[in-house]
mmCIF file of C-alpha atoms and ligand atoms in Angstrom:
data_model
loop_
_atom_site.group_PDB
_atom_site.id
_atom_site.type_symbol
_atom_site.label_atom_id
_atom_site.label_comp_id
_atom_site.label_asym_id
_atom_site.label_seq_id
_atom_site.Cartn_x
_atom_site.Cartn_y
_atom_site.Cartn_z
ATOM 1 C CA MET A 218 93.512 76.439 137.994
ATOM 2 C CA THR A 219 90.325 74.114 137.898
ATOM 3 C CA ALA A 220 87.592 75.044 135.748
ATOM 4 C CA GLU A 221 85.020 76.487 138.737
ATOM 5 C CA ALA A 222 81.342 77.014 138.177
ATOM 6 C CA THR A 223 80.010 80.375 139.963
ATOM 7 C CA GLY A 224 76.860 80.205 142.324
ATOM 8 C CA ASN A 225 74.395 80.787 139.650
ATOM 9 C CA GLY A 226 75.576 77.821 137.570
ATOM 10 C CA GLU A 227 77.031 79.650 134.856
ATOM 11 C CA LYS A 228 80.930 78.590 134.226
ATOM 12 C CA ASP A 229 83.729 81.159 134.877
ATOM 13 C CA ILE A 230 85.250 83.460 132.460
ATOM 14 C CA VAL A 231 88.670 83.691 132.609
ATOM 15 C CA ILE A 232 90.406 86.259 130.304
ATOM 16 C CA LEU A 233 94.150 87.330 129.830
ATOM 17 C CA GLY A 234 94.341 90.823 129.058
ATOM 18 C CA ILE A 235 97.473 92.272 127.408
ATOM 19 C CA GLU A 236 98.358 96.410 127.117
ATOM 20 C CA SER A 237 101.352 97.502 125.308
ATOM 21 C CA SER A 238 100.342 100.804 123.702
ATOM 22 C CA CYS A 239 102.786 103.362 125.426
ATOM 23 C CA ASP A 240 105.082 103.194 128.259
ATOM 24 C CA GLU A 241 104.074 99.705 129.971
ATOM 25 C CA THR A 242 103.788 96.222 129.165
ATOM 26 C CA ALA A 243 101.247 95.037 131.020
ATOM 27 C CA ALA A 244 99.355 91.275 131.569
ATOM 28 C CA ALA A 245 97.038 90.383 133.814
ATOM 29 C CA VAL A 246 94.139 87.643 134.526
ATOM 30 C CA VAL A 247 90.632 88.783 135.245
ATOM 31 C CA ARG A 248 87.755 86.046 136.451
ATOM 32 C CA ASN A 249 84.213 87.053 135.663
ATOM 33 C CA GLY A 250 85.023 90.824 134.320
ATOM 34 C CA ARG A 251 85.462 92.270 138.133
ATOM 35 C CA GLU A 252 87.927 90.085 139.835
ATOM 36 C CA VAL A 253 91.294 90.589 139.094
ATOM 37 C CA LEU A 254 93.544 87.360 139.693
ATOM 38 C CA SER A 255 96.810 88.982 138.996
ATOM 39 C CA ASN A 256 98.061 92.377 137.276
ATOM 40 C CA VAL A 257 101.504 92.749 136.166
ATOM 41 C CA ILE A 258 103.236 95.888 134.847
ATOM 42 C CA SER A 259 106.861 96.217 133.521
ATOM 43 C CA SER A 260 107.188 100.166 133.468
ATOM 44 C CA GLN A 261 109.330 101.988 131.108
ATOM 45 C CA ILE A 262 109.444 105.007 133.542
ATOM 46 C CA ALA A 263 112.978 105.040 134.180
ATOM 47 C CA LEU A 264 113.908 104.539 130.813
ATOM 48 C CA HIS A 265 111.873 107.675 129.870
ATOM 49 C CA THR A 266 113.154 109.490 132.550
ATOM 50 C CA LEU A 267 116.875 109.233 131.283
ATOM 51 C CA TYR A 268 115.359 111.064 128.108
ATOM 52 C CA GLY A 269 112.941 113.418 130.250
ATOM 53 C CA GLY A 270 109.948 111.864 128.341
ATOM 54 C CA VAL A 271 108.652 109.112 125.974
ATOM 55 C CA VAL A 272 111.129 108.367 123.121
ATOM 56 C CA PRO A 273 108.521 106.084 120.472
ATOM 57 C CA GLU A 274 111.613 104.281 119.349
ATOM 58 C CA SER A 275 112.753 102.903 122.715
ATOM 59 C CA ALA A 276 109.134 102.896 123.839
ATOM 60 C CA SER A 277 108.444 100.545 120.670
ATOM 61 C CA ARG A 278 111.317 98.179 121.339
ATOM 62 C CA LYS A 279 110.898 97.797 125.243
ATOM 63 C CA PRO A 280 107.994 95.825 125.355
ATOM 64 C CA ILE A 281 109.402 92.853 123.009
ATOM 65 C CA GLU A 282 111.954 92.199 125.653
ATOM 66 C CA LYS A 283 109.240 92.304 128.583
ATOM 67 C CA ILE A 284 106.058 90.856 127.047
ATOM 68 C CA ASN A 285 107.062 86.859 127.241
ATOM 69 C CA PRO A 286 108.135 87.119 131.131
ATOM 70 C CA VAL A 287 105.340 89.610 131.918
ATOM 71 C CA ILE A 288 102.505 87.100 130.748
ATOM 72 C CA LYS A 289 104.154 84.071 132.460
ATOM 73 C CA GLU A 290 104.272 85.991 135.497
ATOM 74 C CA ALA A 291 100.786 86.756 135.266
ATOM 75 C CA LEU A 292 99.596 83.393 134.501
ATOM 76 C CA GLU A 293 102.041 82.166 137.467
ATOM 77 C CA LYS A 294 100.242 84.600 139.800
ATOM 78 C CA ALA A 295 96.827 83.927 138.612
ATOM 79 C CA ASP A 296 97.721 80.165 139.272
ATOM 80 C CA CYS A 297 96.534 79.586 136.135
ATOM 81 C CA GLU A 298 97.545 78.066 132.498
ATOM 82 C CA LEU A 299 97.415 78.945 129.154
ATOM 83 C CA GLU A 300 94.722 76.356 128.658
ATOM 84 C CA ASP A 301 92.402 77.499 131.601
ATOM 85 C CA LEU A 302 91.736 80.877 129.675
ATOM 86 C CA ASP A 303 88.216 81.446 127.687
ATOM 87 C CA ALA A 304 90.121 84.510 125.857
ATOM 88 C CA ILE A 305 92.569 87.121 125.154
ATOM 89 C CA ALA A 306 91.893 90.628 125.216
ATOM 90 C CA VAL A 307 94.599 92.963 123.927
ATOM 91 C CA THR A 308 94.744 96.706 123.053
ATOM 92 C CA TYR A 309 94.692 97.336 119.749
ATOM 93 C CA GLY A 310 95.036 101.197 119.710
ATOM 94 C CA PRO A 311 95.179 104.171 120.192
ATOM 95 C CA GLY A 312 98.899 104.318 120.682
ATOM 96 C CA LEU A 313 102.366 104.149 119.663
ATOM 97 C CA VAL A 314 102.160 101.738 116.544
ATOM 98 C CA GLY A 315 105.289 99.700 117.198
ATOM 99 C CA ALA A 316 104.526 99.252 121.228
ATOM 100 C CA LEU A 317 100.640 97.979 120.065
ATOM 101 C CA LEU A 318 102.054 95.743 117.323
ATOM 102 C CA VAL A 319 103.903 93.658 120.211
ATOM 103 C CA GLY A 320 100.810 93.046 122.360
ATOM 104 C CA VAL A 321 98.853 92.455 119.372
ATOM 105 C CA ALA A 322 101.018 90.187 117.684
ATOM 106 C CA GLU A 323 101.913 88.247 120.827
ATOM 107 C CA ALA A 324 97.795 88.078 121.473
ATOM 108 C CA LYS A 325 97.130 86.617 117.963
ATOM 109 C CA ALA A 326 100.163 84.111 118.287
ATOM 110 C CA ILE A 327 98.520 82.415 121.735
ATOM 111 C CA CYS A 328 94.764 82.407 120.199
ATOM 112 C CA TYR A 329 96.210 81.075 117.216
ATOM 113 C CA ALA A 330 98.228 78.290 119.462
ATOM 114 C CA LYS A 331 95.389 77.487 121.763
ATOM 115 C CA ASN A 332 92.366 77.715 119.592
ATOM 116 C CA ILE A 333 90.733 80.815 121.860
ATOM 117 C CA PRO A 334 88.826 84.064 121.143
ATOM 118 C CA LEU A 335 90.890 87.063 120.306
ATOM 119 C CA VAL A 336 89.170 90.412 121.746
ATOM 120 C CA GLY A 337 90.589 93.820 120.475
ATOM 121 C CA VAL A 338 89.945 96.526 123.115
ATOM 122 C CA HIS A 339 90.110 100.316 122.829
ATOM 123 C CA HIS A 340 92.691 101.561 125.243
ATOM 124 C CA ILE A 341 90.429 104.434 126.466
ATOM 125 C CA GLU A 342 87.431 101.455 126.960
ATOM 126 C CA GLY A 343 89.979 99.978 129.155
ATOM 127 C CA HIS A 344 90.720 102.928 131.375
ATOM 128 C CA ILE A 345 86.784 103.583 131.920
ATOM 129 C CA SER A 346 86.623 99.605 132.963
ATOM 130 C CA ALA A 347 88.848 99.998 135.520
ATOM 131 C CA ASN A 348 86.221 101.220 137.546
ATOM 132 C CA TYR A 349 84.041 98.217 137.595
ATOM 133 C CA ILE A 350 86.803 96.429 139.404
ATOM 134 C CA GLU A 351 86.770 97.621 142.892
ATOM 135 C CA HIS A 352 83.217 98.784 142.456
ATOM 136 C CA LYS A 353 81.194 95.808 142.099
ATOM 137 C CA ASP A 354 78.060 97.544 142.058
ATOM 138 C CA LEU A 355 78.704 100.190 139.392
ATOM 139 C CA GLU A 356 76.810 99.770 136.337
ATOM 140 C CA PRO A 357 76.048 102.348 133.317
ATOM 141 C CA PRO A 358 74.986 104.879 132.725
ATOM 142 C CA PHE A 359 77.569 106.972 134.090
ATOM 143 C CA ILE A 360 79.760 110.151 132.822
ATOM 144 C CA CYS A 361 83.443 109.058 132.998
ATOM 145 C CA MET A 362 86.091 111.635 132.836
ATOM 146 C CA VAL A 363 88.932 110.477 131.529
ATOM 147 C CA ALA A 364 92.137 112.358 131.610
ATOM 148 C CA SER A 365 95.690 110.303 130.715
ATOM 149 C CA GLY A 366 99.257 111.642 129.065
ATOM 150 C CA GLY A 367 97.386 111.345 125.845
ATOM 151 C CA HIS A 368 93.701 112.202 126.249
ATOM 152 C CA SER A 369 90.839 114.046 127.905
ATOM 153 C CA HIS A 370 87.763 112.787 127.344
ATOM 154 C CA LEU A 371 84.441 112.862 128.897
ATOM 155 C CA VAL A 372 82.379 110.137 128.194
ATOM 156 C CA LEU A 373 78.795 109.052 128.431
ATOM 157 C CA VAL A 374 78.958 105.502 129.355
ATOM 158 C CA LYS A 375 75.352 104.229 127.877
ATOM 159 C CA ASP A 376 75.998 101.008 128.469
ATOM 160 C CA TYR A 377 78.895 98.146 128.534
ATOM 161 C CA GLY A 378 80.832 98.875 125.371
ATOM 162 C CA GLU A 379 78.428 101.840 124.163
ATOM 163 C CA TYR A 380 80.034 105.402 124.625
ATOM 164 C CA GLU A 381 79.380 109.013 123.227
ATOM 165 C CA ILE A 382 82.602 111.508 123.512
ATOM 166 C CA ILE A 383 80.623 114.733 124.665
ATOM 167 C CA GLY A 384 83.720 116.397 125.409
ATOM 168 C CA ARG A 385 87.273 116.402 124.444
ATOM 169 C CA THR A 386 90.292 118.541 124.537
ATOM 170 C CA HIS A 387 91.145 121.107 121.717
ATOM 171 C CA ASP A 388 94.930 120.524 122.042
ATOM 172 C CA ASP A 389 97.144 119.165 125.135
ATOM 173 C CA ALA A 390 95.795 116.575 127.543
ATOM 174 C CA ALA A 391 95.628 117.079 130.939
ATOM 175 C CA GLY A 392 98.408 114.883 131.562
ATOM 176 C CA GLU A 393 100.747 116.083 129.019
ATOM 177 C CA ALA A 394 100.017 119.528 130.690
ATOM 178 C CA PHE A 395 100.983 117.960 133.839
ATOM 179 C CA ASP A 396 104.021 116.607 132.183
ATOM 180 C CA LYS A 397 105.056 119.643 130.371
ATOM 181 C CA VAL A 398 104.783 122.011 133.801
ATOM 182 C CA ALA A 399 106.828 119.272 135.543
ATOM 183 C CA ARG A 400 109.334 119.845 133.184
ATOM 184 C CA ALA A 401 109.541 123.696 133.270
ATOM 185 C CA ILE A 402 109.712 123.647 136.774
ATOM 186 C CA GLY A 403 112.311 121.142 137.053
ATOM 187 C CA LEU A 404 110.334 118.136 138.177
ATOM 188 C CA GLY A 405 110.953 115.919 135.699
ATOM 189 C CA TYR A 406 109.245 112.903 134.246
ATOM 190 C CA PRO A 407 106.937 111.666 134.906
ATOM 191 C CA GLY A 408 105.608 114.958 135.560
ATOM 192 C CA GLY A 409 102.155 114.190 137.399
ATOM 193 C CA PRO A 410 102.921 112.794 140.544
ATOM 194 C CA LYS A 411 105.688 114.914 140.988
ATOM 195 C CA VAL A 412 103.458 117.931 140.878
ATOM 196 C CA ASP A 413 100.746 116.137 142.961
ATOM 197 C CA ALA A 414 103.598 115.813 145.416
ATOM 198 C CA LEU A 415 105.126 119.409 145.257
ATOM 199 C CA ALA A 416 101.765 120.646 145.339
ATOM 200 C CA LYS A 417 101.173 119.808 149.027
ATOM 201 C CA THR A 418 103.270 122.402 150.211
ATOM 202 C CA GLY A 419 102.244 125.086 147.814
ATOM 203 C CA ASN A 420 99.146 127.668 147.962
ATOM 204 C CA PRO A 421 96.813 126.879 145.573
ATOM 205 C CA GLN A 422 95.558 130.598 145.015
ATOM 206 C CA ALA A 423 99.045 132.069 145.031
ATOM 207 C CA ILE A 424 98.967 132.532 141.220
ATOM 208 C CA ALA A 425 95.264 133.043 139.386
ATOM 209 C CA PHE A 426 95.915 131.248 136.404
ATOM 210 C CA LEU A 427 93.221 131.050 133.770
ATOM 211 C CA ARG A 428 90.286 128.643 133.845
ATOM 212 C CA ALA A 429 90.087 127.943 129.830
ATOM 213 C CA LYS A 430 86.614 127.812 128.452
ATOM 214 C CA ILE A 431 85.658 126.671 124.710
ATOM 215 C CA GLU A 432 83.265 129.134 123.332
ATOM 216 C CA ASP A 433 79.990 127.068 121.907
ATOM 217 C CA SER A 434 81.652 123.968 123.642
ATOM 218 C CA LEU A 435 80.356 123.265 127.539
ATOM 219 C CA TYR A 436 82.325 120.268 127.753
ATOM 220 C CA ASP A 437 85.442 120.509 125.954
ATOM 221 C CA PHE A 438 88.835 121.287 127.374
ATOM 222 C CA SER A 439 91.834 123.237 126.230
ATOM 223 C CA PHE A 440 94.991 122.882 128.600
ATOM 224 C CA SER A 441 97.864 124.822 126.210
ATOM 225 C CA GLY A 442 96.634 127.969 126.969
ATOM 226 C CA LEU A 443 97.442 127.251 130.724
ATOM 227 C CA LYS A 444 100.296 125.310 130.191
ATOM 228 C CA SER A 445 101.814 128.928 128.192
ATOM 229 C CA ALA A 446 100.632 130.890 131.150
ATOM 230 C CA VAL A 447 102.906 128.722 133.708
ATOM 231 C CA LEU A 448 105.818 129.036 131.393
ATOM 232 C CA ASN A 449 105.346 132.988 130.714
ATOM 233 C CA TYR A 450 105.210 133.451 134.827
ATOM 234 C CA LEU A 451 107.939 131.674 135.084
ATOM 235 C CA ASN A 452 110.009 133.659 132.612
ATOM 236 C CA GLN A 453 108.463 137.021 134.069
ATOM 237 C CA CYS A 454 110.054 135.813 137.391
ATOM 238 C CA LYS A 455 113.443 135.093 135.433
ATOM 239 C CA MET A 456 113.554 138.329 134.057
ATOM 240 C CA ARG A 457 113.118 140.057 137.198
ATOM 241 C CA GLY A 458 115.809 138.138 139.043
ATOM 242 C CA GLU A 459 113.389 136.156 141.095
ATOM 243 C CA GLU A 460 113.566 132.903 142.076
ATOM 244 C CA PRO A 461 109.671 131.096 141.495
ATOM 245 C CA ASN A 462 107.776 129.545 144.291
ATOM 246 C CA ARG A 463 107.774 126.366 142.697
ATOM 247 C CA ALA A 464 105.284 124.754 145.071
ATOM 248 C CA ASP A 465 102.977 127.784 144.366
ATOM 249 C CA VAL A 466 103.403 127.140 140.400
ATOM 250 C CA ALA A 467 102.357 123.668 140.940
ATOM 251 C CA ALA A 468 99.758 124.330 143.699
ATOM 252 C CA SER A 469 97.807 127.223 141.766
ATOM 253 C CA PHE A 470 98.491 125.267 137.944
ATOM 254 C CA GLN A 471 97.045 122.187 139.190
ATOM 255 C CA GLN A 472 94.414 123.925 141.259
ATOM 256 C CA SER A 473 93.457 125.207 137.232
ATOM 257 C CA VAL A 474 93.292 121.800 135.667
ATOM 258 C CA VAL A 475 91.374 120.430 138.657
ATOM 259 C CA ASP A 476 88.640 123.291 138.588
ATOM 260 C CA VAL A 477 88.233 122.960 134.931
ATOM 261 C CA LEU A 478 87.853 118.929 135.274
ATOM 262 C CA VAL A 479 85.174 118.965 137.623
ATOM 263 C CA GLN A 480 83.255 121.717 136.797
ATOM 264 C CA HIS A 481 82.785 119.880 133.462
ATOM 265 C CA THR A 482 82.202 116.686 134.547
ATOM 266 C CA VAL A 483 79.506 117.659 137.089
ATOM 267 C CA LEU A 484 77.576 119.931 134.667
ATOM 268 C CA ALA A 485 77.716 116.973 132.156
ATOM 269 C CA ALA A 486 76.280 114.698 134.290
ATOM 270 C CA LYS A 487 73.277 117.373 135.280
ATOM 271 C CA ASN A 488 72.392 117.999 131.662
ATOM 272 C CA TYR A 489 72.469 114.321 130.769
ATOM 273 C CA GLY A 490 70.103 113.495 133.704
ATOM 274 C CA ILE A 491 73.100 111.181 135.081
ATOM 275 C CA SER A 492 73.480 110.591 138.587
ATOM 276 C CA LYS A 493 77.123 108.697 138.437
ATOM 277 C CA VAL A 494 80.389 110.246 137.924
ATOM 278 C CA ALA A 495 83.904 107.878 137.659
ATOM 279 C CA ILE A 496 87.047 109.193 136.474
ATOM 280 C CA ALA A 497 89.788 107.123 135.045
ATOM 281 C CA GLY A 498 93.478 107.686 133.241
ATOM 282 C CA GLY A 499 96.818 108.652 135.134
ATOM 283 C CA VAL A 500 95.497 112.054 135.884
ATOM 284 C CA ALA A 501 92.324 110.394 137.872
ATOM 285 C CA SER A 502 94.994 109.115 140.363
ATOM 286 C CA ASN A 503 95.577 113.003 141.273
ATOM 287 C CA SER A 504 95.076 113.551 144.980
ATOM 288 C CA THR A 505 93.401 117.283 144.719
ATOM 289 C CA LEU A 506 91.254 115.629 141.907
ATOM 290 C CA ARG A 507 89.932 113.115 143.800
ATOM 291 C CA SER A 508 89.146 115.243 146.741
ATOM 292 C CA ALA A 509 87.499 117.993 144.775
ATOM 293 C CA MET A 510 85.523 115.824 143.119
ATOM 294 C CA THR A 511 84.259 113.916 146.057
ATOM 295 C CA GLU A 512 83.226 117.160 147.495
ATOM 296 C CA ALA A 513 81.653 118.409 144.231
ATOM 297 C CA CYS A 514 79.720 115.310 143.895
ATOM 298 C CA GLU A 515 78.426 115.204 147.378
ATOM 299 C CA LYS A 516 77.166 118.819 146.831
ATOM 300 C CA GLU A 517 75.215 117.645 143.896
ATOM 301 C CA GLN A 518 74.287 114.386 145.162
ATOM 302 C CA LEU A 519 75.772 112.287 142.538
ATOM 303 C CA SER A 520 77.431 109.200 143.141
ATOM 304 C CA PHE A 521 81.225 109.249 142.300
ATOM 305 C CA TYR A 522 83.501 106.188 141.698
ATOM 306 C CA TYR A 523 86.995 106.008 141.250
ATOM 307 C CA PRO A 524 89.981 103.509 140.665
ATOM 308 C CA SER A 525 92.876 102.678 143.065
ATOM 309 C CA PRO A 526 95.934 104.451 141.432
ATOM 310 C CA VAL A 527 97.463 101.399 140.108
ATOM 311 C CA PHE A 528 94.343 101.073 137.826
ATOM 312 C CA CYS A 529 94.036 104.528 136.921
ATOM 313 C CA THR A 530 97.636 104.324 135.165
ATOM 314 C CA ASP A 531 98.145 102.117 132.417
ATOM 315 C CA ASN A 532 97.535 98.468 133.081
ATOM 316 C CA ALA A 533 96.071 95.163 131.844
ATOM 317 C CA ALA A 534 93.515 94.234 134.327
ATOM 318 C CA MET A 535 91.673 97.168 132.486
ATOM 319 C CA ILE A 536 91.844 95.779 129.527
ATOM 320 C CA GLY A 537 90.787 91.943 130.864
ATOM 321 C CA VAL A 538 87.851 93.868 132.313
ATOM 322 C CA ALA A 539 86.677 95.942 129.002
ATOM 323 C CA GLY A 540 87.491 92.587 127.266
ATOM 324 C CA TYR A 541 85.030 90.639 129.147
ATOM 325 C CA TYR A 542 81.838 92.723 128.455
ATOM 326 C CA GLU A 543 82.924 92.790 124.829
ATOM 327 C CA TYR A 544 83.324 89.026 124.632
ATOM 328 C CA LYS A 545 80.030 88.711 126.767
ATOM 329 C CA LYS A 546 78.670 91.169 123.566
ATOM 330 C CA GLY A 547 80.076 88.437 121.246
ATOM 331 C CA VAL A 548 82.525 90.612 120.170
ATOM 332 C CA ARG A 549 85.740 88.541 118.218
ATOM 333 C CA HIS A 550 88.531 89.716 116.180
ATOM 334 C CA GLY A 551 90.217 87.663 113.694
ATOM 335 C CA LEU A 552 93.897 86.974 113.392
ATOM 336 C CA ASP A 553 93.987 89.611 110.966
ATOM 337 C CA LEU A 554 93.685 92.275 113.525
ATOM 338 C CA ASN A 555 96.074 95.156 113.631
ATOM 339 C CA ALA A 556 97.441 97.677 115.968
ATOM 340 C CA VAL A 557 94.934 101.029 114.789
ATOM 341 C CA PRO A 558 97.271 103.882 116.159
ATOM 342 C CA ASN A 559 94.233 106.274 115.693
ATOM 343 C CA LEU A 560 91.567 104.229 116.977
ATOM 344 C CA LYS A 561 87.882 105.758 117.412
ATOM 345 C CA LEU A 562 86.391 104.965 120.911
ATOM 346 C CA GLY A 563 83.333 102.957 119.784
ATOM 347 C CA GLN A 564 84.951 101.706 116.227
ATOM 348 C CA ARG A 565 85.162 97.717 115.635
HETATM 349 O O1 KG4 B 763 96.882 106.771 131.616
HETATM 350 P P1 KG4 B 763 98.359 106.906 131.852
HETATM 351 O O2 KG4 B 763 99.357 105.593 132.486
HETATM 352 O O3 KG4 B 763 99.042 106.328 130.119
HETATM 353 C C1 KG4 B 763 98.461 107.255 129.161
HETATM 354 O O4 KG4 B 763 97.178 106.835 128.869
HETATM 355 O O5 KG4 B 763 98.434 108.479 128.979
HETATM 356 O O6 KG4 B 763 98.606 108.496 132.356
HETATM 357 C C2 KG4 B 763 100.282 108.695 132.250
HETATM 358 C C3 KG4 B 763 99.724 110.349 132.585
HETATM 359 C C4 KG4 B 763 101.188 111.129 132.226
HETATM 360 O O7 KG4 B 763 100.683 112.749 131.813
HETATM 361 C C5 KG4 B 763 100.930 111.347 134.378
HETATM 362 O O8 KG4 B 763 102.057 112.600 134.664
HETATM 363 C C6 KG4 B 763 99.873 111.442 134.884
HETATM 364 O O9 KG4 B 763 99.012 110.441 133.858
HETATM 365 N N1 KG4 B 763 99.683 111.232 136.175
HETATM 366 C C7 KG4 B 763 99.202 112.022 136.770
HETATM 367 C C8 KG4 B 763 99.378 111.748 138.072
HETATM 368 N N2 KG4 B 763 99.770 110.400 138.044
HETATM 369 C C9 KG4 B 763 99.977 110.056 136.581
HETATM 370 N N3 KG4 B 763 98.903 113.325 136.640
HETATM 371 C C10 KG4 B 763 98.667 114.279 137.910
HETATM 372 N N4 KG4 B 763 98.380 113.495 139.244
HETATM 373 C C11 KG4 B 763 98.728 112.527 139.409
HETATM 374 N N5 KG4 B 763 98.792 111.891 140.409
HETATM 375 ZN ZN1 ZN B 764 96.495 105.177 129.236
#
């Protein structure tokens, strides 16, 4: 790749993003923050399916085998060499420490060898930034609802790299609830996409599962009560000797999660006077959530943004994008950067 100049005379900024916080080992090359030149993901879903979920020890060991081939492929697909990179952006938290360390150590080694800047990125900042890839016009401020296997946050994105968490889950993350309910109705791992697919053949009004509200906190979430309600329902069916309609259970559970996510997000946008809404994280690829949020935003005259499914679930392009905006702000990390399993959003 040759160093090109953009139309406005500025030199292109090419960033290699690396992501290894949990399930996936991923690398991507991103130009000028919004153009994805390559996006390579090596998934451990097959391995986790074998055990019915993420086993931290194996989730940590796999990235060591994958990281070099994944980076090589990302560079090749982008027609790029290490020498073309302006910086490396790497997820350094939150996540599984063993998995995070693989990406962080690799990024530090390349930055040291090539004498280029290192930018550590928060995983959730990456998820939020995935929205910039396909929406070239999207600029902060906006409200972003981030729902994944480990997080359910309502975030006010004030500016690039400036976040205020205005709502969070008090117990399970939304994706975690999808995974647990999927297991209970015999769908296996990963639960979200399987519940999404089965729910299409079910009736979302068949079972009146609760819509959890947290007293005194308008924007917070709670999903463990809903998960227990589903388990209780399944037990009651069993005790009565009845076979539950799994599609109805999936559709009714999913509707309950979607209703709460949509209501809280739209309420936050209205109360904060923000006209733009985005979603992010694995659960953002849920088809019912996407259509319900589209409808609610249309009704409230809010602009709605969402990434393609491949940029919703864990990937490194989103880390490259977030890294670009951090890099532009002058954020640089030293070679003493460590993995921080419980890193807080906005912490540097
Ligand atoms: O963002 P992600 O890939 O990893 C984390 O940062 O956790 O999210 C994975 C989560 C899993 O819990 C998975 O079941 C859920 O996202 N998920 C979905 C869908 N696709 C993935 N949940 C609901 N509907 C989907 N279509
Ligand atoms: Zn994630």
